[in-house]
Coordinates of C-alpha atoms and ligand atoms in Angstrom, one line a residue:
X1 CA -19.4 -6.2 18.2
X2 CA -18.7 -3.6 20.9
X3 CA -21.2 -1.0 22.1
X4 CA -20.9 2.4 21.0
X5 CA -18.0 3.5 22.8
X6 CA -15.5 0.7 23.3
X7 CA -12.6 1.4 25.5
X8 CA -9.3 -0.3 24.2
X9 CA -9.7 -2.7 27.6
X10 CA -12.7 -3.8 26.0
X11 CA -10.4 -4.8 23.1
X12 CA -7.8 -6.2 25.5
X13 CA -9.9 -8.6 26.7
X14 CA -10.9 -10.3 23.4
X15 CA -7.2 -10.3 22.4
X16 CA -6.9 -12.1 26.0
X17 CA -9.6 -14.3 24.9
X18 CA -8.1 -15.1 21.4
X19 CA -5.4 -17.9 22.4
X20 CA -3.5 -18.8 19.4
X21 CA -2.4 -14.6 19.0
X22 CA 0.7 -13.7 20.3
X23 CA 0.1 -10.6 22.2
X24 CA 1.7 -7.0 22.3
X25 CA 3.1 -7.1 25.0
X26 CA 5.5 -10.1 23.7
X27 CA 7.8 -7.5 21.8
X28 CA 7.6 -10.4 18.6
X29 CA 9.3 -7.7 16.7
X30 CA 12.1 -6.7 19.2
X31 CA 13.2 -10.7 19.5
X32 CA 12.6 -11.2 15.5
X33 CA 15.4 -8.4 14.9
X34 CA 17.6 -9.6 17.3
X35 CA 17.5 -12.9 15.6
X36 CA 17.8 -11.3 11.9
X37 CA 21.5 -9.1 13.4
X38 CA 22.7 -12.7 14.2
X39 CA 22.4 -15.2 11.2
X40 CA 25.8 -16.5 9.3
X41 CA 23.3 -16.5 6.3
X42 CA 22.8 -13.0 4.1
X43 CA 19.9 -12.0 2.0
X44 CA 19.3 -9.4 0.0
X45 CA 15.6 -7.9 -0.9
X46 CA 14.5 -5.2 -3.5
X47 CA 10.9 -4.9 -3.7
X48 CA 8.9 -2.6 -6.6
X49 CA 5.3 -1.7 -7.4
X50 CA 2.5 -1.3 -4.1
X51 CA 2.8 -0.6 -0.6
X52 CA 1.0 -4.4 -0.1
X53 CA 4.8 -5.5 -1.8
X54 CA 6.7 -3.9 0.2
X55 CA 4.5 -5.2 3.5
X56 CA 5.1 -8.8 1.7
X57 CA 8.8 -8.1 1.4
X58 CA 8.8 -7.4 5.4
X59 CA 7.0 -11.0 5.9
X60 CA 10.0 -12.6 3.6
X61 CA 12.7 -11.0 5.6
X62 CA 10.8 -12.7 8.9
X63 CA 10.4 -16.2 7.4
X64 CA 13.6 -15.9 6.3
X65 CA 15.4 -14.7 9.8
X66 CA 13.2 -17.4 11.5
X67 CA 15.6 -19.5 9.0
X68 CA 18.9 -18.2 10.4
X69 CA 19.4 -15.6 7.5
X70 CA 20.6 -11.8 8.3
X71 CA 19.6 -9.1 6.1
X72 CA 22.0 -7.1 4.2
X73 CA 21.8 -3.9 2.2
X74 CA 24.4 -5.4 -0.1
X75 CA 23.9 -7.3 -2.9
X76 CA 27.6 -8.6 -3.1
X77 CA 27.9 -10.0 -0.2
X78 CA 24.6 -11.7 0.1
X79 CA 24.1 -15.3 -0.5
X80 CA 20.8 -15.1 -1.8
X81 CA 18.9 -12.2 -3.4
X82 CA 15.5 -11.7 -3.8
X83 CA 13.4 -9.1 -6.0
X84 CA 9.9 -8.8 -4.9
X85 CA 8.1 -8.2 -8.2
X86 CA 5.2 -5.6 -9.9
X87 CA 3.1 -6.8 -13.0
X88 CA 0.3 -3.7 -13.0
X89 CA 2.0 -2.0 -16.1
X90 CA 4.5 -3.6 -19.2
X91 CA 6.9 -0.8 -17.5
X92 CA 7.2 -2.0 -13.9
X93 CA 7.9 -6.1 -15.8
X94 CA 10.8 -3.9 -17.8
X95 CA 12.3 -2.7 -14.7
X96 CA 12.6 -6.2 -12.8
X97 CA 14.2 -7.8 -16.0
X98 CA 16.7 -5.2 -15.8
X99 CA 17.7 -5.8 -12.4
X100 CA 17.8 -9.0 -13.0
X101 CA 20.7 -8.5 -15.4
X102 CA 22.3 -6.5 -12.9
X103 CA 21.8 -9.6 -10.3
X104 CA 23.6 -11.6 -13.2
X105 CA 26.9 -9.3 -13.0
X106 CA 27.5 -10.4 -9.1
X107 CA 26.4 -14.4 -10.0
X108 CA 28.6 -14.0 -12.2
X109 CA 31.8 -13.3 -9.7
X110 CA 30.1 -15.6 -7.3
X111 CA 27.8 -18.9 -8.4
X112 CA 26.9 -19.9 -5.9
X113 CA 24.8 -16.9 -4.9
X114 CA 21.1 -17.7 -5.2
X115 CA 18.6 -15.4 -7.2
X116 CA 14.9 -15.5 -5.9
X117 CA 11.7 -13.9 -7.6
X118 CA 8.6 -13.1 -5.5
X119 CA 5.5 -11.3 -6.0
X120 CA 3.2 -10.6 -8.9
X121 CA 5.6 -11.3 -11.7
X122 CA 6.7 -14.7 -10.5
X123 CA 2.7 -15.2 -10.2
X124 CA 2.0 -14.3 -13.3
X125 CA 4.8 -15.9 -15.2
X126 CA 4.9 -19.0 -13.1
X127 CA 8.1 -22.0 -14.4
X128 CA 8.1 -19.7 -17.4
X129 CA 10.6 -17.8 -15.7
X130 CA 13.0 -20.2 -15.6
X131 CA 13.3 -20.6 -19.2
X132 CA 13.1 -17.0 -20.3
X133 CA 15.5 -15.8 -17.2
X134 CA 18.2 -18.6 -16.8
X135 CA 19.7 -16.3 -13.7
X136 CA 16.4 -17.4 -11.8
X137 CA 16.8 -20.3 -9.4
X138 CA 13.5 -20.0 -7.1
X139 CA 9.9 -18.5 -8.5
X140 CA 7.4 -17.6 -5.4
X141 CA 4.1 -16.4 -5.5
X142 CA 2.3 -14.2 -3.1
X143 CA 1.0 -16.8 -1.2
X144 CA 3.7 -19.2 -1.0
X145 CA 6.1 -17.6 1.2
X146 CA 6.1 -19.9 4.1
X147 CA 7.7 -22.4 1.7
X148 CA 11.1 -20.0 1.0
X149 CA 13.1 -22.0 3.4
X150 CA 12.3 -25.2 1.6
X151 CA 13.1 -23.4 -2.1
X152 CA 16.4 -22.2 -0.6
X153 CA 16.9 -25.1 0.7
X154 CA 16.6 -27.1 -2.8
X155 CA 18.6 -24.2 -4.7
X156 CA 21.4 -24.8 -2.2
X157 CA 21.5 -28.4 -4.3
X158 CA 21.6 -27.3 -7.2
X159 CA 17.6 -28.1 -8.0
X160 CA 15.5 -25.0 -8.6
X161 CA 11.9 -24.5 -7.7
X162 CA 8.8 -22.8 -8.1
X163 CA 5.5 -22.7 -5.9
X164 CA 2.8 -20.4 -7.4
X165 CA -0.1 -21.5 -5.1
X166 CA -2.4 -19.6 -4.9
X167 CA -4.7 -19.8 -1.3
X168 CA -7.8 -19.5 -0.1
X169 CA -6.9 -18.5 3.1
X170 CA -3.4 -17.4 3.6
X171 CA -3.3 -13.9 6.0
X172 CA 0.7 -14.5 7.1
X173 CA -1.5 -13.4 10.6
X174 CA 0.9 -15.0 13.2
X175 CA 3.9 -13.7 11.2
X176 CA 5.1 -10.7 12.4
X177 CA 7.2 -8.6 10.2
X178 CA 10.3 -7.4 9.9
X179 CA 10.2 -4.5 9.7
X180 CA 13.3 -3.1 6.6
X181 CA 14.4 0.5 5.5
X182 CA 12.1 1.1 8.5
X183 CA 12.2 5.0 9.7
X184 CA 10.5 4.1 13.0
X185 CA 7.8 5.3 13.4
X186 CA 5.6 4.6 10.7
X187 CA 4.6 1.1 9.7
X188 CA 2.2 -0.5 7.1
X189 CA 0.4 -3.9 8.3
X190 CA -1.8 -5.6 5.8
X191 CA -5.4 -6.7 7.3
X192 CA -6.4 -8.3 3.8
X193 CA -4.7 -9.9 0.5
X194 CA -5.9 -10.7 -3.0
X195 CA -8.7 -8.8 -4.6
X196 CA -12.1 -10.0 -5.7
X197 CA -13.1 -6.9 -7.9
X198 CA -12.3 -7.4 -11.5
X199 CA -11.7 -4.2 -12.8
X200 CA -11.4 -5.0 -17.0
X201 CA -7.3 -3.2 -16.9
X202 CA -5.9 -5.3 -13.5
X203 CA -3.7 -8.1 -13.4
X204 CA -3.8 -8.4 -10.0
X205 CA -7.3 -10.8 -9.2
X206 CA -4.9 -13.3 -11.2
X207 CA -1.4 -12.7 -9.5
X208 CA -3.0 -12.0 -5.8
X209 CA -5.6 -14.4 -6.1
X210 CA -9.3 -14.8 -4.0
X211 CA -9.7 -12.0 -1.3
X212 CA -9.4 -12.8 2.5
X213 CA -9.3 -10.7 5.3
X214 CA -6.9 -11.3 8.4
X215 CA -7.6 -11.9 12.0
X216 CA -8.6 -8.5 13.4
X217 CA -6.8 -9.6 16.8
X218 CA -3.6 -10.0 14.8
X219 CA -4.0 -6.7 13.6
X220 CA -4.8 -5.0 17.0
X221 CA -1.9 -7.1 18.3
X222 CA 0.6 -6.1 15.7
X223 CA -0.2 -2.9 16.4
X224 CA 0.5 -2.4 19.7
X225 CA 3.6 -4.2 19.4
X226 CA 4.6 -1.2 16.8
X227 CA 3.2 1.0 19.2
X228 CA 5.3 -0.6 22.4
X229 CA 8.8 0.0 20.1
X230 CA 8.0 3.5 19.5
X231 CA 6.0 3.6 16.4
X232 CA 3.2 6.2 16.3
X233 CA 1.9 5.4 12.8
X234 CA 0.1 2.5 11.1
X235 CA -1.4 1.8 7.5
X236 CA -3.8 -0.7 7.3
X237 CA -3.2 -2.1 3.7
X238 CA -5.2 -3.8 1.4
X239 CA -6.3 -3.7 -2.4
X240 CA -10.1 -2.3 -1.1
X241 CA -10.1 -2.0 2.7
X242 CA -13.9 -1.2 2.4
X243 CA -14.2 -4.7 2.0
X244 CA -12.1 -5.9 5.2
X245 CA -14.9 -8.4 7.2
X246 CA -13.4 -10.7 9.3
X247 CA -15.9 -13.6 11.2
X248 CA -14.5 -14.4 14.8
X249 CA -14.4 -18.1 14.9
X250 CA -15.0 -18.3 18.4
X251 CA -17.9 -16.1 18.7
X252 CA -19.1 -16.0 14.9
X253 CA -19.3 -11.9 15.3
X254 CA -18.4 -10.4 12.2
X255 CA -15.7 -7.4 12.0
X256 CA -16.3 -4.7 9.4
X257 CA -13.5 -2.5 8.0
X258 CA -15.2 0.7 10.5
X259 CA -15.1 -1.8 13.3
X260 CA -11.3 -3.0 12.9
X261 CA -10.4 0.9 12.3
X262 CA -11.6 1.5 15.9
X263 CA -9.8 -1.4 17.4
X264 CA -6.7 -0.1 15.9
X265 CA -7.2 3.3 17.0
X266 CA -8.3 2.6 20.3
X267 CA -4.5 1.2 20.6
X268 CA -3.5 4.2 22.2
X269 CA -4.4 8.1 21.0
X270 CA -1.0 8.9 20.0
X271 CA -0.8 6.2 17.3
X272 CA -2.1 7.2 14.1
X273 CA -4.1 5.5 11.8
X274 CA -4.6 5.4 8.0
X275 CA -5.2 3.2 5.4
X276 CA -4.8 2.2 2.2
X277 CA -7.0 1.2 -0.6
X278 CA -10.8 2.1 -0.5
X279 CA -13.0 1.8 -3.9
X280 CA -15.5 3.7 -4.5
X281 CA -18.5 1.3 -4.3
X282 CA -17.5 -0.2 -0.8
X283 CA -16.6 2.9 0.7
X284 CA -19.8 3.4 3.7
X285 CA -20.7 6.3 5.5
X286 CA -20.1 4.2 8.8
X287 CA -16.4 4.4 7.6
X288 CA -16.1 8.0 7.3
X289 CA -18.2 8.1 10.7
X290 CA -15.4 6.4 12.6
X291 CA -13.0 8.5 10.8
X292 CA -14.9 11.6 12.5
X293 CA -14.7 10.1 15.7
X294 CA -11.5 9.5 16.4
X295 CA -9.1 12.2 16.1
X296 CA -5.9 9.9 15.8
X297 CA -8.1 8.3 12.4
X298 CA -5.9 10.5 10.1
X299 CA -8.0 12.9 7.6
X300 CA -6.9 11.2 4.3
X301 CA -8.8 9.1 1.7
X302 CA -7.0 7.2 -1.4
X303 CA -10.3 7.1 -3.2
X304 CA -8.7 5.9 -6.7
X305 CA -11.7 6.9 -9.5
X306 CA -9.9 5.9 -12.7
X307 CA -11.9 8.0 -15.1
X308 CA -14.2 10.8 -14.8
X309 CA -16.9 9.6 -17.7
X310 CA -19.8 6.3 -16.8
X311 CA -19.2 4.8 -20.0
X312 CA -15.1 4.1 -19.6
X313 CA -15.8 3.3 -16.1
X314 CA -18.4 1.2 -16.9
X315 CA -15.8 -0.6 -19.7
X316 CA -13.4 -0.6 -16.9
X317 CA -16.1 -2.5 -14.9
X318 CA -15.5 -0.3 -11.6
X319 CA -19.3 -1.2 -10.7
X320 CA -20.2 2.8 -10.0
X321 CA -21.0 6.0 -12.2
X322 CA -19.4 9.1 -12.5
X323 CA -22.8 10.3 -10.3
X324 CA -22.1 8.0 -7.6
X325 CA -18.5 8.5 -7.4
X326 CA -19.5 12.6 -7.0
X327 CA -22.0 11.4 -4.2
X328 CA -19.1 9.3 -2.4
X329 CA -16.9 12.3 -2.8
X330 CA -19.6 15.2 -1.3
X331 CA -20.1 12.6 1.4
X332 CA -16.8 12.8 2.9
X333 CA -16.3 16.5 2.6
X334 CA -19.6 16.6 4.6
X335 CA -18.7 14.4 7.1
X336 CA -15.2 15.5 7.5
X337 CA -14.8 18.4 6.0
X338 CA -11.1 19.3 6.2
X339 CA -10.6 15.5 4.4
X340 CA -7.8 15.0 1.4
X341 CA -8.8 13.2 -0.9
X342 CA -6.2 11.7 -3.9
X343 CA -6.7 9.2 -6.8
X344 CA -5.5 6.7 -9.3
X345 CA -6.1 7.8 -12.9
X346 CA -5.8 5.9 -15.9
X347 CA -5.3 7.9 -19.5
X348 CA -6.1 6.6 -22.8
X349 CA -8.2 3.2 -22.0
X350 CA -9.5 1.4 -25.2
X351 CA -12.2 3.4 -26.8
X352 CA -11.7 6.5 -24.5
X353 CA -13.0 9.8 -26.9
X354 CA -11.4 13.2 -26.1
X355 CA -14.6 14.3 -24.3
X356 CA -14.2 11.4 -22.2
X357 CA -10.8 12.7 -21.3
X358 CA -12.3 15.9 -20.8
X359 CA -14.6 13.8 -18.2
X360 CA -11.5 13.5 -16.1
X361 CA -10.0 15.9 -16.3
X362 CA -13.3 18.0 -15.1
X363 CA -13.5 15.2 -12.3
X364 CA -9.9 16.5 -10.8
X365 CA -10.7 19.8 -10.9
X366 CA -14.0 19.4 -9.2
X367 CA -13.1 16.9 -6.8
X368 CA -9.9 18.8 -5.7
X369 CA -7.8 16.2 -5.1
X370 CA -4.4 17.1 -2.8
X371 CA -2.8 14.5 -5.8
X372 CA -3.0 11.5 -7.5
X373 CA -1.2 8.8 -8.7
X374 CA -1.7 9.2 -13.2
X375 CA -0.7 6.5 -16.0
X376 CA -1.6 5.9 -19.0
X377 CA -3.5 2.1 -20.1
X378 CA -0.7 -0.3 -20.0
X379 CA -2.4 -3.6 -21.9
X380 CA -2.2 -6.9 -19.4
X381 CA -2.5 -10.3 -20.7
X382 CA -5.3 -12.0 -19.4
X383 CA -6.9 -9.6 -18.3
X384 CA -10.7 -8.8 -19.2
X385 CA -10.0 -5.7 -21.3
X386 CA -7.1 -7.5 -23.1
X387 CA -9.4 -10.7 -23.9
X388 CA -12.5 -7.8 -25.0
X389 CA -11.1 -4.6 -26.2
X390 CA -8.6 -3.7 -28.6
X391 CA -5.9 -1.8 -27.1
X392 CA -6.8 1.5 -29.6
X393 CA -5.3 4.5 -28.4
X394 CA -2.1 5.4 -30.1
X395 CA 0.5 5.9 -27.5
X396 CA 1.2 9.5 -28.3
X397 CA -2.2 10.7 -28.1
X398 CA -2.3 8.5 -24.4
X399 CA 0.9 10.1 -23.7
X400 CA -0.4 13.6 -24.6
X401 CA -3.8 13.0 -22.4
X402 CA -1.6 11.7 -19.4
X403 CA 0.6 15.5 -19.6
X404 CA -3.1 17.3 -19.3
X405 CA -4.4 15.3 -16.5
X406 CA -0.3 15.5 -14.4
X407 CA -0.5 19.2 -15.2
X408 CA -3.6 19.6 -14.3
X409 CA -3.5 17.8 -11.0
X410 CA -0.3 19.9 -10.2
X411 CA -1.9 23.1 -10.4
X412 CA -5.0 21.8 -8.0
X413 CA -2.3 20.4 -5.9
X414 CA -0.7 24.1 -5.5
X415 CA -4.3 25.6 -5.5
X416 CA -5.4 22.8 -2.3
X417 CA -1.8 23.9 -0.9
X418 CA -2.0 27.4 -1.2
X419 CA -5.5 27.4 1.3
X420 CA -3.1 25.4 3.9
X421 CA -0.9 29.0 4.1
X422 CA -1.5 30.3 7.9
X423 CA -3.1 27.3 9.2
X424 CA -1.5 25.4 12.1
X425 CA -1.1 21.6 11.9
X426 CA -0.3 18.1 14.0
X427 CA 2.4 17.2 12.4
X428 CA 4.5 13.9 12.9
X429 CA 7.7 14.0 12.9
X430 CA 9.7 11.5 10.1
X431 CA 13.0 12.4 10.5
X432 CA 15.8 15.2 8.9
X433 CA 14.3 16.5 5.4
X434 CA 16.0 15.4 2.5
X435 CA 17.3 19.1 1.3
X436 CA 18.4 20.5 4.7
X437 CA 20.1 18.5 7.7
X438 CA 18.7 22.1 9.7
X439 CA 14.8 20.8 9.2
X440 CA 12.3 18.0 9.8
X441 CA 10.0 16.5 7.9
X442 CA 6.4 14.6 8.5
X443 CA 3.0 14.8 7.6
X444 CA 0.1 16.0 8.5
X445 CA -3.3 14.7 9.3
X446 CA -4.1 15.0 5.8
X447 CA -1.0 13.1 4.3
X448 CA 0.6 15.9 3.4
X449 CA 4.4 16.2 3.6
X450 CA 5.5 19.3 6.2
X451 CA 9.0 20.6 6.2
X452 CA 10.3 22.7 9.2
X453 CA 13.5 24.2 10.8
X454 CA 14.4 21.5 13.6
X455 CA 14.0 22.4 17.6
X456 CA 16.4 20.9 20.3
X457 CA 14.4 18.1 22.6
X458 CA 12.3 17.2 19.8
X459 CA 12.8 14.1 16.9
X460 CA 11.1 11.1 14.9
X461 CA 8.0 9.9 16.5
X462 CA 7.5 13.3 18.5
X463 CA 4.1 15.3 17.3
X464 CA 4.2 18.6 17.0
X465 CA 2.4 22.1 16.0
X466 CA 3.4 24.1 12.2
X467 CA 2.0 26.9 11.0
X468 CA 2.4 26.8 7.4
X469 CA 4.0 29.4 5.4
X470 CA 4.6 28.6 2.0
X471 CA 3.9 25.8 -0.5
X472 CA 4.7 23.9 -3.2
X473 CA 2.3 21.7 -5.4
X474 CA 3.7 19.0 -3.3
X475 CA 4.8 20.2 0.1
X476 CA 4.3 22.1 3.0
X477 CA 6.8 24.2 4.6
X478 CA 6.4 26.3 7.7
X479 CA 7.8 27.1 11.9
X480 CA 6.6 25.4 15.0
X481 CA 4.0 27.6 16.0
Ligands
5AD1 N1 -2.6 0.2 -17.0 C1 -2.4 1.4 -16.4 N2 -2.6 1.6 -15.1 C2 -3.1 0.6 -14.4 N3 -3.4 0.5 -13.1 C3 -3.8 -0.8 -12.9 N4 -3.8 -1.5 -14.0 C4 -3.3 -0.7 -14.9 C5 -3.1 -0.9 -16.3 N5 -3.3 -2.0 -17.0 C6 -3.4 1.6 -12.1 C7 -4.8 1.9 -11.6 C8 -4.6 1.3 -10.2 C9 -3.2 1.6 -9.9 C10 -2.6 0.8 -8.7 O1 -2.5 1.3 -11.1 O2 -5.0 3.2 -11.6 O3 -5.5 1.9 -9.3
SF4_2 FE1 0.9 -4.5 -6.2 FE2 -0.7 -4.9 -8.2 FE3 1.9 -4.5 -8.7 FE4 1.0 -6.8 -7.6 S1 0.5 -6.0 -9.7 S2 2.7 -5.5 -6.9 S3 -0.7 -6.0 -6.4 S4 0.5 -3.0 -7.8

């Protein structure tokens, strides 16, 4: 849509263009979090599972401080609290039900308190939640959050409710979050929801529904207006970003996932940009391209491969090879050569040999990853693999596969941070570490967290040189250089 070097006025003046957008320069977020300090109301949110729940939980808390509510970090005084809900593994459903019961404790002391669950669970389980948790007054899918107020509303009488609808083309575009447990500078803004891949292990094509891609003004606009309160880091999020493509109703011009990165980046040169999650068969060259050219693009690919061997993948129907997957990888280290890459890794799907394991774990070692994200097959109902393939693995041997592949990913995690010793990094600072109230910590371009002794005159959102001195498998620590 632009020529090969837009300039972000070129951007400007689309977003000028694009009427029904609320622009940057509006400060939406500033005014929404005025409103949310000020409403007699209190909610209370918990949110589990992805990054995408979390960004979901921040579009609750504005719907719900457009309603007059104020957010609160404490459950006992709320008036209504809501758990934004994970259904990828048995173990993330065992967690919510849990906190549920600890929900039940404070209802107890107070009934009229209002209990709310959001997200994939409520999605998946629908009005049965109501029976099997009787604590449960409102069920809300991911696509039905506009219709909270109303829910609340109808709890308030005494009537519970549920609305799992599923859309077509829900984006939440004009809503602009608010922002919660925010540090400041970084953000994550979701450019897409729902997920059209059907990978035979996921629940979520049935609990996020059809994929759709946002209005890339929206995004650009967002952005800036993270950018103009002092954030200096963005995460475009969606369940495969490669896919982003966004038609401009005005113009018809189509948007690709390369094109939106460079309207984001071109936001301003001190605002980084990553993104989270590509797949394997979507991910282009053109992407890594745009990645190349723009320094403030951060270095840093979630390239989830799920197993190292073509017949389990093939079982899994991730739609690529071992092979291709290898190709995808030796792309990006050509193209951007001091790239980290991580991934998602499942242990112990049905039918999985121990040479297939062996296929993965080879895959970690040769692809190097800086880490991943491991688990062993969790069966989903409904899902392909659950309808086709017999669940077979006994749990300790999946258990047993899952230690070699977290072991094995630590030491290539300390072997990938070990070649970072004496090298000098951008690093963006977060806030005070965890350990020390004497150092910082932030990442660097490659996602990796850096920990350093703290310098007068500098603080969150500042960048800033370290040379790196030591490592563990999972962090950096060095000086300002
Ligand atoms: N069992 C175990 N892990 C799963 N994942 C998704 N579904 C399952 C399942 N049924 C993992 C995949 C995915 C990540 C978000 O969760 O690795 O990439
Ligand atoms: Fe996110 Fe998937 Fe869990 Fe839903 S089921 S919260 S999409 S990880």
């Amino acid at each position: 849509m632009y020529d090969n070097n837009p300039t972000i006025e070129d951007v400007r003046k689309e977003l000028k263009s694009h009427t029904n957008i609320p622009l940057g320069e509006d400060r939406q977020g500033e005014v929404l979090e005025m409103k949310a300090g000020q409403g007699a109301k209190k909610f209370y949110i918990e949110s589990y599972g992805c990054q995408m729940n979390f960004s979901d939980s921040e579009i609750v808390a504005s719907v719900l401080a457009e309603e007059g509510f104020s957010s609160t970090r404490d459950m006992e005084e709320s008036d209504l609290i809501l758990i934004n809900t994970c259904s990828i593994r048995e173990k993330a459903e065992d967690t919510v039900r849990k906190r549920l019961t600890v929900f039940n404790k404070v209802k107890e002391r107070k009934p009229e308190l209002i209990v709310g669950v959001l997200g994939c669970m409520a999605e998946r389980l629908k009005k049965k939640f109501l029976e099997e948790e009787k604590i449960v007054d409102i069920v809300v899918g991911p696509d039905a959050y506009r219709d909270l107020p109303v829910l609340v509303a109808g709890a308030e009488e005494g009537n519970k409710g549920v609305n799992v609808f599923l859309s077509r083309e829900e984006t939440y575009a004009d809503i602009s979050p608010l922002r919660l447990g925010s540090n400041g500078v970084s953000a994550f803004i979701s450019i897409m929801r729902g997920c059209d891949n059907m990978c035979s292990f996921c629940v979520v094509p049935f609990t996020r529904g059809r994929e759709r891609s946002r209005d890339a003004f929206s995004i650009v606009s967002e952005a800036q207006d993270l950018y103009d309160r002092g954030y200096r880091e963005v995460t475009l999020l969606g369940q495969n970003v490669d896919s982003y493509k966004w038609k401009n109703p005005e113009t018809e011009e189509v948007v690709s996932f390369a094109q939106l990165m460079e309207m984001v980046a071109l936001v301003h040169p001190d605002l980084r940009v990553r993104f989270s999650t590509s797949h394997p068969k979507d991910m282009t060259d053109d992407v890594l391209h745009m990645m190349a050219k723009y320094e403030n693009i951060c270095n840093y690919i979630h390239l989830p491969v799920q197993s190292g061997n073509s017949r389990v993948l093939e079982l899994m129907n991730r739609t690529y090879d071992a092979d291709w997957y290898r190709e995808r990888v030796e792309s990006i280290y050509r193209i951007i050569p001091d790239c980290a890459i991580s991934s998602d890794i499942i242990a112990g799907f049905c039918t999985e040999t121990e040479e297939e394991h062996q296929d993965t774990l080879d895959m970690i070692e040769w692809a190097r990853y800086s880490m991943s994200y491991m688990f062993y097959y969790s069966e989903r109902p409904g899902t392909l693999a659950a309808k086709k393939y017999e669940d077979d693995i006994p749990l300790e041997v999946k258990k047993r596969r899952l230690t070699e592949i977290v072991n094995l990913q630590n030491r290539i995690s300390l072997e990938q941070n070990r070649k970072d010793i004496g090298k000098t990094f951008k690093v963006l600072i977060e806030g005070e570490s965890k350990r020390s109230d004497q150092d910082f910590k932030g990442r660097n371009s490659q996602n990796k967290m850096v920990i350093f002794p703290k310098q007068e005159g500098l603080g969150p959102g500042d960048y800033v040189d370290v040379t790196v001195t030591e490592v563990t498998s999972a962090t950096l620590k060095g000086h300002i250089a």
